[in-house]
GROMACS .gro file of C-alpha atoms in nm:
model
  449
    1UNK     CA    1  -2.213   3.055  -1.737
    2UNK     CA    2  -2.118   2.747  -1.888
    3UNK     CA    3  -1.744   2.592  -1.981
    4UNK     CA    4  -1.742   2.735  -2.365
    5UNK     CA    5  -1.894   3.063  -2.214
    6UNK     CA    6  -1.612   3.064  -1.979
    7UNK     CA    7  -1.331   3.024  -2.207
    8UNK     CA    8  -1.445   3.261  -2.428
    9UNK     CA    9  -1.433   3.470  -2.130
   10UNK     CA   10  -1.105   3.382  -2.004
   11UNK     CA   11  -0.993   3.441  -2.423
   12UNK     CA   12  -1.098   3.810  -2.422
   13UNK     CA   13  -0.948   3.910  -2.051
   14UNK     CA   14  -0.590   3.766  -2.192
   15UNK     CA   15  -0.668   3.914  -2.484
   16UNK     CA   16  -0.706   4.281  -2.371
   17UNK     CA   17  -0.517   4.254  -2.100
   18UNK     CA   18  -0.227   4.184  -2.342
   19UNK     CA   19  -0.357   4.451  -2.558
   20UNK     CA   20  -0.377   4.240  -2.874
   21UNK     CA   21  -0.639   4.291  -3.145
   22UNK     CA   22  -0.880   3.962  -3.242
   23UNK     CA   23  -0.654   3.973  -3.584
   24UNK     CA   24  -0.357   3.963  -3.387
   25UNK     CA   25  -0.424   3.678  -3.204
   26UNK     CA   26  -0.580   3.479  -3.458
   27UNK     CA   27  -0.330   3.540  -3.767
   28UNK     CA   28  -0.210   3.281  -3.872
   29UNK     CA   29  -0.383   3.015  -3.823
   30UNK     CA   30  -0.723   3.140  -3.728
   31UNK     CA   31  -0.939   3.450  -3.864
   32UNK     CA   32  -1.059   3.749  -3.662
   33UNK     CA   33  -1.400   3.637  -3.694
   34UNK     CA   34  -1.319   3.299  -3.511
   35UNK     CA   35  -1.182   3.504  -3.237
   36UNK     CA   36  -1.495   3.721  -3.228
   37UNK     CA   37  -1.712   3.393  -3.219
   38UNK     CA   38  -1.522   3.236  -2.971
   39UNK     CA   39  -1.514   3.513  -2.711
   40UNK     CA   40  -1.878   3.554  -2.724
   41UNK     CA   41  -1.914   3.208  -2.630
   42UNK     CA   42  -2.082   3.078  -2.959
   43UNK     CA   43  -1.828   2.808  -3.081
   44UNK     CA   44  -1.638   2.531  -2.858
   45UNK     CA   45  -1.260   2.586  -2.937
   46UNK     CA   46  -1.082   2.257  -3.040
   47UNK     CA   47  -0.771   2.145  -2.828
   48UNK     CA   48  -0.531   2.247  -3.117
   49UNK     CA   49  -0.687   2.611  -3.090
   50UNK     CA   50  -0.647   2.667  -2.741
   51UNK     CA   51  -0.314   2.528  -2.734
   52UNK     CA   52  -0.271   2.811  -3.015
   53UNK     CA   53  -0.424   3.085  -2.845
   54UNK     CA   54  -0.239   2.993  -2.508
   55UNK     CA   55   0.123   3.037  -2.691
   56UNK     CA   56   0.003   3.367  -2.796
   57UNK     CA   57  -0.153   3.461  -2.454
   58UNK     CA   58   0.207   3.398  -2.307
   59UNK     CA   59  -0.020   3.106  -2.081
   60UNK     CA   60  -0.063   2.781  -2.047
   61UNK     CA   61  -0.329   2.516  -2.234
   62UNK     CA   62  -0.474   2.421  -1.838
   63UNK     CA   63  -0.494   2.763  -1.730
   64UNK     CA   64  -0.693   2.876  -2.052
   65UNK     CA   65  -0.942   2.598  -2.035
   66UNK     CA   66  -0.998   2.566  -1.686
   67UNK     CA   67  -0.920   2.885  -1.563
   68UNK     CA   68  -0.660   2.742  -1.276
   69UNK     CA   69  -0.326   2.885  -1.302
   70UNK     CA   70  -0.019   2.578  -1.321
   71UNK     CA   71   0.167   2.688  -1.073
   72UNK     CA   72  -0.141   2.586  -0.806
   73UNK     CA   73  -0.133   2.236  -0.983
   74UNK     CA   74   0.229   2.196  -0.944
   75UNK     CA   75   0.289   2.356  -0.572
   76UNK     CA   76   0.029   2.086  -0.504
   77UNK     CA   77   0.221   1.801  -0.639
   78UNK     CA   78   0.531   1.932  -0.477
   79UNK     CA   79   0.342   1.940  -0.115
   80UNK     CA   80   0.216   1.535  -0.218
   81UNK     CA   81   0.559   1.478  -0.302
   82UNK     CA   82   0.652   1.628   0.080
   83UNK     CA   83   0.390   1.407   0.218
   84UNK     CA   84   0.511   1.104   0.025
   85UNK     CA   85   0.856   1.143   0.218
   86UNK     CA   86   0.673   1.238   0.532
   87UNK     CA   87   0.531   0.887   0.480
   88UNK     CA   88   0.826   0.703   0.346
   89UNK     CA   89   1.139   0.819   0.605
   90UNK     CA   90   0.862   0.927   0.925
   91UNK     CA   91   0.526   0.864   1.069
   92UNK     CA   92   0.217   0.781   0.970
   93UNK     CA   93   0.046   1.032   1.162
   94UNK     CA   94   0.233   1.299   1.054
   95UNK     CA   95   0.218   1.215   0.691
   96UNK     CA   96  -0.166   1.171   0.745
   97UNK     CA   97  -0.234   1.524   0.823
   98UNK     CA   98  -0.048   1.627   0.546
   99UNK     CA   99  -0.286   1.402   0.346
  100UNK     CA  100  -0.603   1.545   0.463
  101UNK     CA  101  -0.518   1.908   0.406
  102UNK     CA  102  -0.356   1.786   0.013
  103UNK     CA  103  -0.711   1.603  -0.036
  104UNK     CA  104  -0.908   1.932   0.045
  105UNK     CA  105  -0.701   2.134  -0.180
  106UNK     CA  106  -0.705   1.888  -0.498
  107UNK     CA  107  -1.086   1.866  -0.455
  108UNK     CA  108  -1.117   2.222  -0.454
  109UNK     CA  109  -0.913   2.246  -0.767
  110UNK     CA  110  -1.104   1.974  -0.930
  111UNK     CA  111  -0.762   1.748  -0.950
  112UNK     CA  112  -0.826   1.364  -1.030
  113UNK     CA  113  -0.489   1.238  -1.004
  114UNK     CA  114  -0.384   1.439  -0.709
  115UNK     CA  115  -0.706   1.325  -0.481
  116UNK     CA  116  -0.634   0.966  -0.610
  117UNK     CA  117  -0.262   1.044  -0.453
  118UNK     CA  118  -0.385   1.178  -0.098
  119UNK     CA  119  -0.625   0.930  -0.116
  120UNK     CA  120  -0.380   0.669  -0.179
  121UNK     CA  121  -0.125   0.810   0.068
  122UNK     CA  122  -0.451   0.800   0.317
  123UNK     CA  123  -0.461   0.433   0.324
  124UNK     CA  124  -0.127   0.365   0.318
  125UNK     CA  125  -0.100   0.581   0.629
  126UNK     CA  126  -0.400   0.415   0.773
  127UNK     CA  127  -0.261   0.100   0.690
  128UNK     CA  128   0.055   0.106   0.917
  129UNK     CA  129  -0.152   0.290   1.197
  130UNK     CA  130  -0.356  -0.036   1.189
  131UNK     CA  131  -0.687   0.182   1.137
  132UNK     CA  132  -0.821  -0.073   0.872
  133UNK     CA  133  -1.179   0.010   0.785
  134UNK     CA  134  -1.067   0.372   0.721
  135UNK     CA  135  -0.770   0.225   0.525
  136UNK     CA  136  -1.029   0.020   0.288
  137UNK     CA  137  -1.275   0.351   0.260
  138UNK     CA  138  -0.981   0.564   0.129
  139UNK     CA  139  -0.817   0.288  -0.109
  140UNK     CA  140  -1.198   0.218  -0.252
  141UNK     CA  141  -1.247   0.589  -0.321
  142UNK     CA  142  -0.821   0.632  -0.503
  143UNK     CA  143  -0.962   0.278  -0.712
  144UNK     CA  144  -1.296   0.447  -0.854
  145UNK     CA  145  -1.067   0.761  -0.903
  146UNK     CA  146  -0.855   0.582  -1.147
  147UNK     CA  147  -1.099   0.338  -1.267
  148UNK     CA  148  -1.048   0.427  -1.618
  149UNK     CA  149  -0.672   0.437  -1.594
  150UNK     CA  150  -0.417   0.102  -1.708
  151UNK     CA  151  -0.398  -0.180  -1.436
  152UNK     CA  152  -0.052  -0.097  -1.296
  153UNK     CA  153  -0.142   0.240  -1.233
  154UNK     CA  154  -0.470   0.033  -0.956
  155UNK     CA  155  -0.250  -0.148  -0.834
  156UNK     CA  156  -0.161   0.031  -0.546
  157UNK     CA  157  -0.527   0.046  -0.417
  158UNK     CA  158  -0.625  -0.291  -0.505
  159UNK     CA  159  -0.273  -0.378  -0.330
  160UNK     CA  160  -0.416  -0.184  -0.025
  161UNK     CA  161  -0.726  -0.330   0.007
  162UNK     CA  162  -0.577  -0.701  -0.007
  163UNK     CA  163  -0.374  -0.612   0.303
  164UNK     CA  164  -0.614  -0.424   0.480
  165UNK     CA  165  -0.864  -0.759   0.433
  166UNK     CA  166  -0.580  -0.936   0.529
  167UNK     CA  167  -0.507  -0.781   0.831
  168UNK     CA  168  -0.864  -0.796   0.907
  169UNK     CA  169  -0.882  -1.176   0.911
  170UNK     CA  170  -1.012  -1.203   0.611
  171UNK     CA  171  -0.726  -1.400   0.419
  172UNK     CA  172  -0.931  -1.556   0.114
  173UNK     CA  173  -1.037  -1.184   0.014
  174UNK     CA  174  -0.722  -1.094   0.040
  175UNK     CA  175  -0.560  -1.381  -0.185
  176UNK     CA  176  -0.828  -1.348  -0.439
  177UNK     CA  177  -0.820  -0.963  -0.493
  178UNK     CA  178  -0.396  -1.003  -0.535
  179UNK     CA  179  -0.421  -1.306  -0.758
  180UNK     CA  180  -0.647  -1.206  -0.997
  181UNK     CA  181  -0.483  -0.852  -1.035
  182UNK     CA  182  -0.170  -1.029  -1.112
  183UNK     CA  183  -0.319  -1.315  -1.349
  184UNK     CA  184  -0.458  -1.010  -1.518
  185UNK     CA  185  -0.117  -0.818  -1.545
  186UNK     CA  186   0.051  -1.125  -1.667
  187UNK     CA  187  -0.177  -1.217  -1.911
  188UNK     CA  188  -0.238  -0.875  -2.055
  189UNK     CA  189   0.157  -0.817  -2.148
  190UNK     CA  190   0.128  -0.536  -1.828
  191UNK     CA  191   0.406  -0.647  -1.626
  192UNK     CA  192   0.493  -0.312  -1.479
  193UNK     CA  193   0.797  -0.451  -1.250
  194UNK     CA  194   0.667  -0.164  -0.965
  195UNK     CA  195   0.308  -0.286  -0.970
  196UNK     CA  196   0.469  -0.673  -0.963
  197UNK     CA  197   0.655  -0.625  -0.652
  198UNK     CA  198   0.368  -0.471  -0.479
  199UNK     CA  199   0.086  -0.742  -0.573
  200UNK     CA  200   0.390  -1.036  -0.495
  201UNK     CA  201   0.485  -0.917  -0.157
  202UNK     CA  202   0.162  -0.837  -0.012
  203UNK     CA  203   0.038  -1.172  -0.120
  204UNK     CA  204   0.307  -1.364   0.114
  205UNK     CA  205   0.131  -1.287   0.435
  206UNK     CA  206  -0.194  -1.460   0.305
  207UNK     CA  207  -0.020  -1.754   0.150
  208UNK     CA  208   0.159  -1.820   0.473
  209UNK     CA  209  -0.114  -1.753   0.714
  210UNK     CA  210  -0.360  -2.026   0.540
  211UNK     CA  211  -0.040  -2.290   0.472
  212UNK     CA  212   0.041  -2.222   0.126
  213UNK     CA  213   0.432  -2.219   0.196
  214UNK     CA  214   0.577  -2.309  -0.142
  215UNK     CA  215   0.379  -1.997  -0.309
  216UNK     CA  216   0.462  -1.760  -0.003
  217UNK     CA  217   0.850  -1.829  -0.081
  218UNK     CA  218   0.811  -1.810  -0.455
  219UNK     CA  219   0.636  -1.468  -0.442
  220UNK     CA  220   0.910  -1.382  -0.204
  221UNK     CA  221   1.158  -1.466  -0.485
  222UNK     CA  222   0.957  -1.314  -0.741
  223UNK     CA  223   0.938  -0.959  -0.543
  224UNK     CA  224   1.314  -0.952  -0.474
  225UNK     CA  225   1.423  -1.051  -0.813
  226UNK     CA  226   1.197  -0.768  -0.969
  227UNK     CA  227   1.254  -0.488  -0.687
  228UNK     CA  228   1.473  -0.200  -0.813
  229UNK     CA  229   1.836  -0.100  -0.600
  230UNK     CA  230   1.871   0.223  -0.579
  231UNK     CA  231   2.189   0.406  -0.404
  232UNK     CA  232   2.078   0.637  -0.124
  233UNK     CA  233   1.715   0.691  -0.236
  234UNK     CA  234   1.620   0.946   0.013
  235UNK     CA  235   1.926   1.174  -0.093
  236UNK     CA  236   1.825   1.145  -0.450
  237UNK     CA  237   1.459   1.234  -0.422
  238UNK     CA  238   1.542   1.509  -0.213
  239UNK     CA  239   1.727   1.683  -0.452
  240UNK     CA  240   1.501   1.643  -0.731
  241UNK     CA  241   1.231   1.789  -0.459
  242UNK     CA  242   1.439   2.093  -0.399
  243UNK     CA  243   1.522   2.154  -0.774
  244UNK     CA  244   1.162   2.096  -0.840
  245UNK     CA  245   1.111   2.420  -0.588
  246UNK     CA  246   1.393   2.586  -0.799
  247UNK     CA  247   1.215   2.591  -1.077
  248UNK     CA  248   0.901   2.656  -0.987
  249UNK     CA  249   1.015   2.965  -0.848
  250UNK     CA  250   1.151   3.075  -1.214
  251UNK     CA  251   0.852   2.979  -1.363
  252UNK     CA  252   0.960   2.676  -1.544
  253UNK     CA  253   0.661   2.443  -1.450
  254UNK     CA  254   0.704   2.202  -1.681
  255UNK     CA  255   1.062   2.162  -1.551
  256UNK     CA  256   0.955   2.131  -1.199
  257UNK     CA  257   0.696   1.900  -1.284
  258UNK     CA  258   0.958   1.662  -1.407
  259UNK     CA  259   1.178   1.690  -1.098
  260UNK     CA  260   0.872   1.625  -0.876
  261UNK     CA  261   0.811   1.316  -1.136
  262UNK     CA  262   1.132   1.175  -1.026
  263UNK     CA  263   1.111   1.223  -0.680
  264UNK     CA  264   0.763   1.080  -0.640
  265UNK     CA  265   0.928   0.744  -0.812
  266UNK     CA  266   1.205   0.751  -0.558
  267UNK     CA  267   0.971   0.782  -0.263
  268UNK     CA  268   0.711   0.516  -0.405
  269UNK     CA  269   1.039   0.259  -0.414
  270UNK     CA  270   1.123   0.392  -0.061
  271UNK     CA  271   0.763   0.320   0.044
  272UNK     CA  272   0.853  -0.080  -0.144
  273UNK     CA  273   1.088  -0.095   0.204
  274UNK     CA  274   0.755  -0.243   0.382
  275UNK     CA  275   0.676  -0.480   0.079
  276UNK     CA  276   1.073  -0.549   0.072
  277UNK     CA  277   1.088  -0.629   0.489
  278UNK     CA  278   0.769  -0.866   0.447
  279UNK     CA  279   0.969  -1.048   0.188
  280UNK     CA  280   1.296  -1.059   0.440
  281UNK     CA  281   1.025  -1.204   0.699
  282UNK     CA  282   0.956  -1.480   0.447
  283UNK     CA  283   1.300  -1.574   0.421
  284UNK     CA  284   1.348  -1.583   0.774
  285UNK     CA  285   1.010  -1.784   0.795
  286UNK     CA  286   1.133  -2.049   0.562
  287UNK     CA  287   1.521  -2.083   0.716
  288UNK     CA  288   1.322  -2.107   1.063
  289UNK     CA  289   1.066  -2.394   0.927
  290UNK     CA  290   1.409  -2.603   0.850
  291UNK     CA  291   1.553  -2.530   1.141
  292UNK     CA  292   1.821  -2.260   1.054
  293UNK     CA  293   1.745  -2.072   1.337
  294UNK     CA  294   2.052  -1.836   1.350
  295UNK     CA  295   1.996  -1.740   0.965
  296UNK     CA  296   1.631  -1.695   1.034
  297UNK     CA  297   1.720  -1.458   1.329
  298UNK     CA  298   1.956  -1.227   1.082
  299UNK     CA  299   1.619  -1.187   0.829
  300UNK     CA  300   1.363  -1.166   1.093
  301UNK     CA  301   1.573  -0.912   1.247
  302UNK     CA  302   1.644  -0.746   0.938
  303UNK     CA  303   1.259  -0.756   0.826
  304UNK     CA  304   1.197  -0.578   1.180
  305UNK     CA  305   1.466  -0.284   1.190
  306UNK     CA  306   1.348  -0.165   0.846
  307UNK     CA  307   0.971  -0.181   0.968
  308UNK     CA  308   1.069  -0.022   1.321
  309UNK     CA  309   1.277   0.237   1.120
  310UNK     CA  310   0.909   0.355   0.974
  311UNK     CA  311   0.723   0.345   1.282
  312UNK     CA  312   0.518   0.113   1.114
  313UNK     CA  313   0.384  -0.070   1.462
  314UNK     CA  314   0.111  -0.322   1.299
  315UNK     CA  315   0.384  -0.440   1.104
  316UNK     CA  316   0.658  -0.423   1.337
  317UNK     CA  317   0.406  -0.663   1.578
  318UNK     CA  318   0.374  -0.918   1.345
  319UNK     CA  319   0.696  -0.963   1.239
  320UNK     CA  320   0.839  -0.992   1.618
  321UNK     CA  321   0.566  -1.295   1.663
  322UNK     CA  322   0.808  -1.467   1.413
  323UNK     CA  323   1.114  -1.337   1.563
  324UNK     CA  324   0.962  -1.438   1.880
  325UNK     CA  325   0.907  -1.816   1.786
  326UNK     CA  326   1.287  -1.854   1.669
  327UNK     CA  327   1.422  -1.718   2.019
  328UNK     CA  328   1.165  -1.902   2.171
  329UNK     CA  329   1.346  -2.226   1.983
  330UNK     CA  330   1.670  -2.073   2.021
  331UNK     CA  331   1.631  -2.115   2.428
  332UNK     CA  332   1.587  -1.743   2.519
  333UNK     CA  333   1.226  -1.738   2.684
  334UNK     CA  334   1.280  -1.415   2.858
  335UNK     CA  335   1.352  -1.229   2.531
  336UNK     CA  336   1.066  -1.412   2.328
  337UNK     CA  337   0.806  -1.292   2.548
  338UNK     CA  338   0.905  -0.946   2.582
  339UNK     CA  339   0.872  -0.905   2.248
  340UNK     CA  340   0.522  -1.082   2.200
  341UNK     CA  341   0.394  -0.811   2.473
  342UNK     CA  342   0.435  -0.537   2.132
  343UNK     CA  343   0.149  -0.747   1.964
  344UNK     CA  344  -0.075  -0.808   2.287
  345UNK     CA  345  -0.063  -0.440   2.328
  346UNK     CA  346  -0.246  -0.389   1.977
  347UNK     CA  347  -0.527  -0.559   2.106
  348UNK     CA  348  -0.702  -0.812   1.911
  349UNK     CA  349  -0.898  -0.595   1.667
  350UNK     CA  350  -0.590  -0.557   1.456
  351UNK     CA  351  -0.422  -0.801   1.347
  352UNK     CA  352  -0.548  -1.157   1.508
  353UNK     CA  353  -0.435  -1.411   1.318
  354UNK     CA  354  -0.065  -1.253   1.457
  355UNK     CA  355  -0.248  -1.180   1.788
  356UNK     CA  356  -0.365  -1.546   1.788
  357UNK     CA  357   0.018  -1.656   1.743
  358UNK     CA  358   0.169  -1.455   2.048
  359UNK     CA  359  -0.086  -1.622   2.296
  360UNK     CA  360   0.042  -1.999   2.136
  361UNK     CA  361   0.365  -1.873   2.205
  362UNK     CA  362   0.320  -1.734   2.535
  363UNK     CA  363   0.154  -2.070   2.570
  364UNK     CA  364   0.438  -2.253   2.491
  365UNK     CA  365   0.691  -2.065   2.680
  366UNK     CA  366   0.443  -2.102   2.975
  367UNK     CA  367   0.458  -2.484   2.897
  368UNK     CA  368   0.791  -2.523   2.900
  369UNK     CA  369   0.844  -2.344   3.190
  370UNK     CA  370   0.593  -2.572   3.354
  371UNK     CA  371   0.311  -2.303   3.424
  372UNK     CA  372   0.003  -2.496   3.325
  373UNK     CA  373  -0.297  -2.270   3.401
  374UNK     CA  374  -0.109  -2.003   3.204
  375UNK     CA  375  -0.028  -2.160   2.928
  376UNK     CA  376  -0.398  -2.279   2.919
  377UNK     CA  377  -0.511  -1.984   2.950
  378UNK     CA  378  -0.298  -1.811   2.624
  379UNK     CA  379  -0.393  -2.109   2.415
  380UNK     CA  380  -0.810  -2.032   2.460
  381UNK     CA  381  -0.730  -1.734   2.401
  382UNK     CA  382  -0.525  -1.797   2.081
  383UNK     CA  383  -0.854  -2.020   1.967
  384UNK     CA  384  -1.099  -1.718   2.003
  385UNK     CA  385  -0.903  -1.520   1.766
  386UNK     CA  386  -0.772  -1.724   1.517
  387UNK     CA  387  -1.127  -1.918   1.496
  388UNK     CA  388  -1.293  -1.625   1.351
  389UNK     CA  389  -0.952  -1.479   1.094
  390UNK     CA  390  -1.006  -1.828   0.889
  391UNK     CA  391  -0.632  -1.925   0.963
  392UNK     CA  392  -0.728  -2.299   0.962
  393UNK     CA  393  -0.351  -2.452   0.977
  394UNK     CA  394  -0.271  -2.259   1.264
  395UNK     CA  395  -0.636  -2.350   1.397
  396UNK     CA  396  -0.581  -2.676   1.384
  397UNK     CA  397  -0.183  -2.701   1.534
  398UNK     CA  398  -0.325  -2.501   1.851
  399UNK     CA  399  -0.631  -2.757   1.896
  400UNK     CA  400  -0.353  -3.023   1.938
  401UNK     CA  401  -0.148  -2.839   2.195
  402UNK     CA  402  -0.378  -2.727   2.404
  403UNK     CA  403  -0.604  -3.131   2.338
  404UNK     CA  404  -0.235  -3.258   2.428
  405UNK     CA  405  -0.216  -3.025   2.730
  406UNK     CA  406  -0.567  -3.110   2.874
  407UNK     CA  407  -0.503  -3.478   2.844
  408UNK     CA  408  -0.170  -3.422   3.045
  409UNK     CA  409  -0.372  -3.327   3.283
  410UNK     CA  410  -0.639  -3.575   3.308
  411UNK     CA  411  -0.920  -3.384   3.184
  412UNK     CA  412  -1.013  -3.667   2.888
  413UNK     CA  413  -1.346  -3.571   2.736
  414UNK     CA  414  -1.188  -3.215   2.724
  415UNK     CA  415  -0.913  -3.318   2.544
  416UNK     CA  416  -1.135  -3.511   2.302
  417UNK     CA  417  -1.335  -3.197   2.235
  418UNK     CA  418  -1.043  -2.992   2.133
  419UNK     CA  419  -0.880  -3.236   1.918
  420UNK     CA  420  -1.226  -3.272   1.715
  421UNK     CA  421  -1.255  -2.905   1.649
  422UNK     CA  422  -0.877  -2.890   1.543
  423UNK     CA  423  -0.989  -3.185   1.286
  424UNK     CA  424  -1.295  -2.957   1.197
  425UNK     CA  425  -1.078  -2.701   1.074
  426UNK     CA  426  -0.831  -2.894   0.893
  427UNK     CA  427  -0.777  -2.790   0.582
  428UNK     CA  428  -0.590  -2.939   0.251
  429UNK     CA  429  -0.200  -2.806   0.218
  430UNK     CA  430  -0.163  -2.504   0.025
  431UNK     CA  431  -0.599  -2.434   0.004
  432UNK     CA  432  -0.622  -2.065  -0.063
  433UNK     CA  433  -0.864  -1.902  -0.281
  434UNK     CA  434  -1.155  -2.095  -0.512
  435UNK     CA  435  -0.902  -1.995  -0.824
  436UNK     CA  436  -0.593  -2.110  -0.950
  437UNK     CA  437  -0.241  -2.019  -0.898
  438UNK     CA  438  -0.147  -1.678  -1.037
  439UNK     CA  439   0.097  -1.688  -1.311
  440UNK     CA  440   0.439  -1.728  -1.248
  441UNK     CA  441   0.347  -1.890  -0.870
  442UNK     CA  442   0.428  -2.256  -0.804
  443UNK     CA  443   0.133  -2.410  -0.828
  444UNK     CA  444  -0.005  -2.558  -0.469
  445UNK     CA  445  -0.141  -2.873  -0.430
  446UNK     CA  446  -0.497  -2.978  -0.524
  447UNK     CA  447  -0.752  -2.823  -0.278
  448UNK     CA  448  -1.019  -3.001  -0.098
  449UNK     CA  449  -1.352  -3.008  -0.259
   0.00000   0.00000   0.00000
């Protein structure tokens, strides 16, 4: 039976259920003979009719033209609301199986935007389990979802994808998918503040990873300056969640709806606490790189509670190589390499550029501490990660320690050899992507050719 069969269908069981005649449900804006056509499947009813008929049916416009009942739509988009705080205040893992069974339900209902939103809560789950090719699949599948909806409302995949890339290694993808979603915000007049803060913050790791400092710290300004404050965030969604299941037990849907509209904002802003922490890390990157080292402990430190807080490990890692390197400066070798072990522990298929950094480290602690075959033995490793993530500063900085360590020791030609590849790799200051600056960045200087 096809869709106009069906809803002439669905027309006649209200109808007679309701024990209305075809004149009394079509008076006064329709005749009984449009009725009688329209039951018998003969006529497609315009969108103005079946909202009509649905007021008179005592039913709703979704229910009479796709036969779903609004209460399943809405119990669903309470239980992704659920998940989104399972997500935002918990564990990944937890939230993911949430995720899965929401995903399974919305297909079977035929839901767009509420497999986009499992899909999307997917990645983001995958994303802080450190599970990145599954974290690109489900962000790729939420972005042709919504591929006829506004920017701002793909920016949360597209956002994923950059920082799954860029967790991968692959830092120019990253920058490129994160500028040109924001050149194309700017320059369309969609600066949705949310979707700003998002593309900004995750573009700071990138920027800082292939040298370009000055537009890491100006995203980093950007994001803060744009990211909302909001007074005890988890007690406010929660009570539009539970007035949400108030109403849906009355029967006001649309009501509920709006509650669970509220609380889904709440817990996307809550979610912003990663972006927010990776923009705390940049401060503490910056204070650290001229030598405030007790102010760059407070944000590092900062950056790292609000990660830990989310069980967000991959994260959590990388930000404790940075926290690391200050104590490591600060004097306080013990504590720096306890917490480099956290990254180490990842292993190096998540995460190597920051995998990369905790053997330098441990290198460098090992230096100082006069352990020469160790710290040797950190900084090749450090080289076989970093040489395939395309982090070329950081390439080039540990091809001088470790050329500077081997000529310490008398091994010459050695040393030669690993001074030339760290001048292979050098790149220009601030080289990121082949395009220009995003608007609203400080622009970087010129790139090498």
């Amino acid at each position: 039976m096809d869709e106009q069969a069906l809803i002439g269908s669905r027309v006649h069981r209200l109808r007679t259920e309701r024990g209305l005649t075809q004149r009394q449900l079509a008076e006064p804006a329709y005749t009984p003979a449009y009725i009688s056509t329209l039951e018998s499947g003969r006529v497609r009813p315009s969108e103005a009719a079946l909202r009509f008929l649905a007021e008179r049916l005592g039913t709703s416009y979704e229910e009479l033209s796709t036969g779903r009942p609004p209460h399943l739509a809405t119990e669903l988009r309470l239980a992704l609301t659920d998940a989104q705080r399972a997500l935002a205040t918990g564990a990944a893992d937890e939230a993911a199986a949430r995720y899965r069974r929401l995903l399974t339900d919305a297909e079977r209902l035929d839901l767009t935007p509420e497999r986009a939103e499992a899909l999307l809560g997917l990645g983001d789950c995958a994303l802080e389990s450190g599970e990145l090719s599954s974290a690109t699949d489900h962000f790729e599948a939420a972005e042709r979802l919504l591929a006829d909806e506004p920017l701002p409302r793909r920016a949360r995949p597209i956002r994923g994808r950059a920082v799954a890339h860029l967790l991968a290694g692959e830092l120019r993808y990253a920058c490129y998918l994160l500028e040109s979603t924001i050149d194309e915000l700017n320059a369309g007049g969609l600066g949705d503040p949310e979707a700003l803060v998002l593309l900004y913050a995750a573009a700071i790791g990138p920027y800082i990873d292939m040298g370009a400092h000055a537009r890491a710290a100006r995203a980093a300004e950007l994001a803060l300056a744009l990211a909302p404050h909001v007074q005890d965030p988890a007690l406010v969604a929660g009570m539009h969640r539970q007035v949400a299941r108030t109403f849906l037990a009355e029967g006001r849907v649309a009501d509920a709806d709006a509650s669970l509209a509220k609380a889904q904002a709440v817990y996307r802003q809550l979610r912003m606490r990663t972006d927010l922490a990776h923009c705390h890390w940049m401060r503490g990157y910056v204070q650290a790189q001229n030598g405030e080292l007790m102010a760059a402990e407070v944000e590092l430190r900062t950056a790292r509670e609000m990660l830990s807080a989310k069980r967000a490990a991959l994260y959590t890692a990388q930000v404790e190589v940075e926290l690391a390197d200050v104590l490591r400066r600060l004097g306080r070798h013990d504590e720096a390499a306890g917490l480099l072990s956290a990254v180490l522990e990842l292993g190096d298929s998540h995460g190597a550029v920051h995998a990369g950094g905790a053997h330098r480290l441990l290198g460098l602690i090992a230096e100082e501490r006069g352990e020469v075959e160790s710290a040797e033995e950190h900084y090749v490793q450090a080289l076989a990660l970093l040489e395939r993530s395309g982090a070329t500063g950081d390439l080039a900085d540990l091809c001088r320690l470790l050329g500077d360590l081997l000529r310490r020791t008398g091994r010459i030609e050695a040393a030669l050899d690993a001074y030339r590849t760290g001048l292979g790799h050098r790149a220009s200051p601030g080289t990121t992507t082949l395009g220009p600056a995003p608007t609203g960045l400080t622009a970087a200087p010129p790139r090498a050719a």
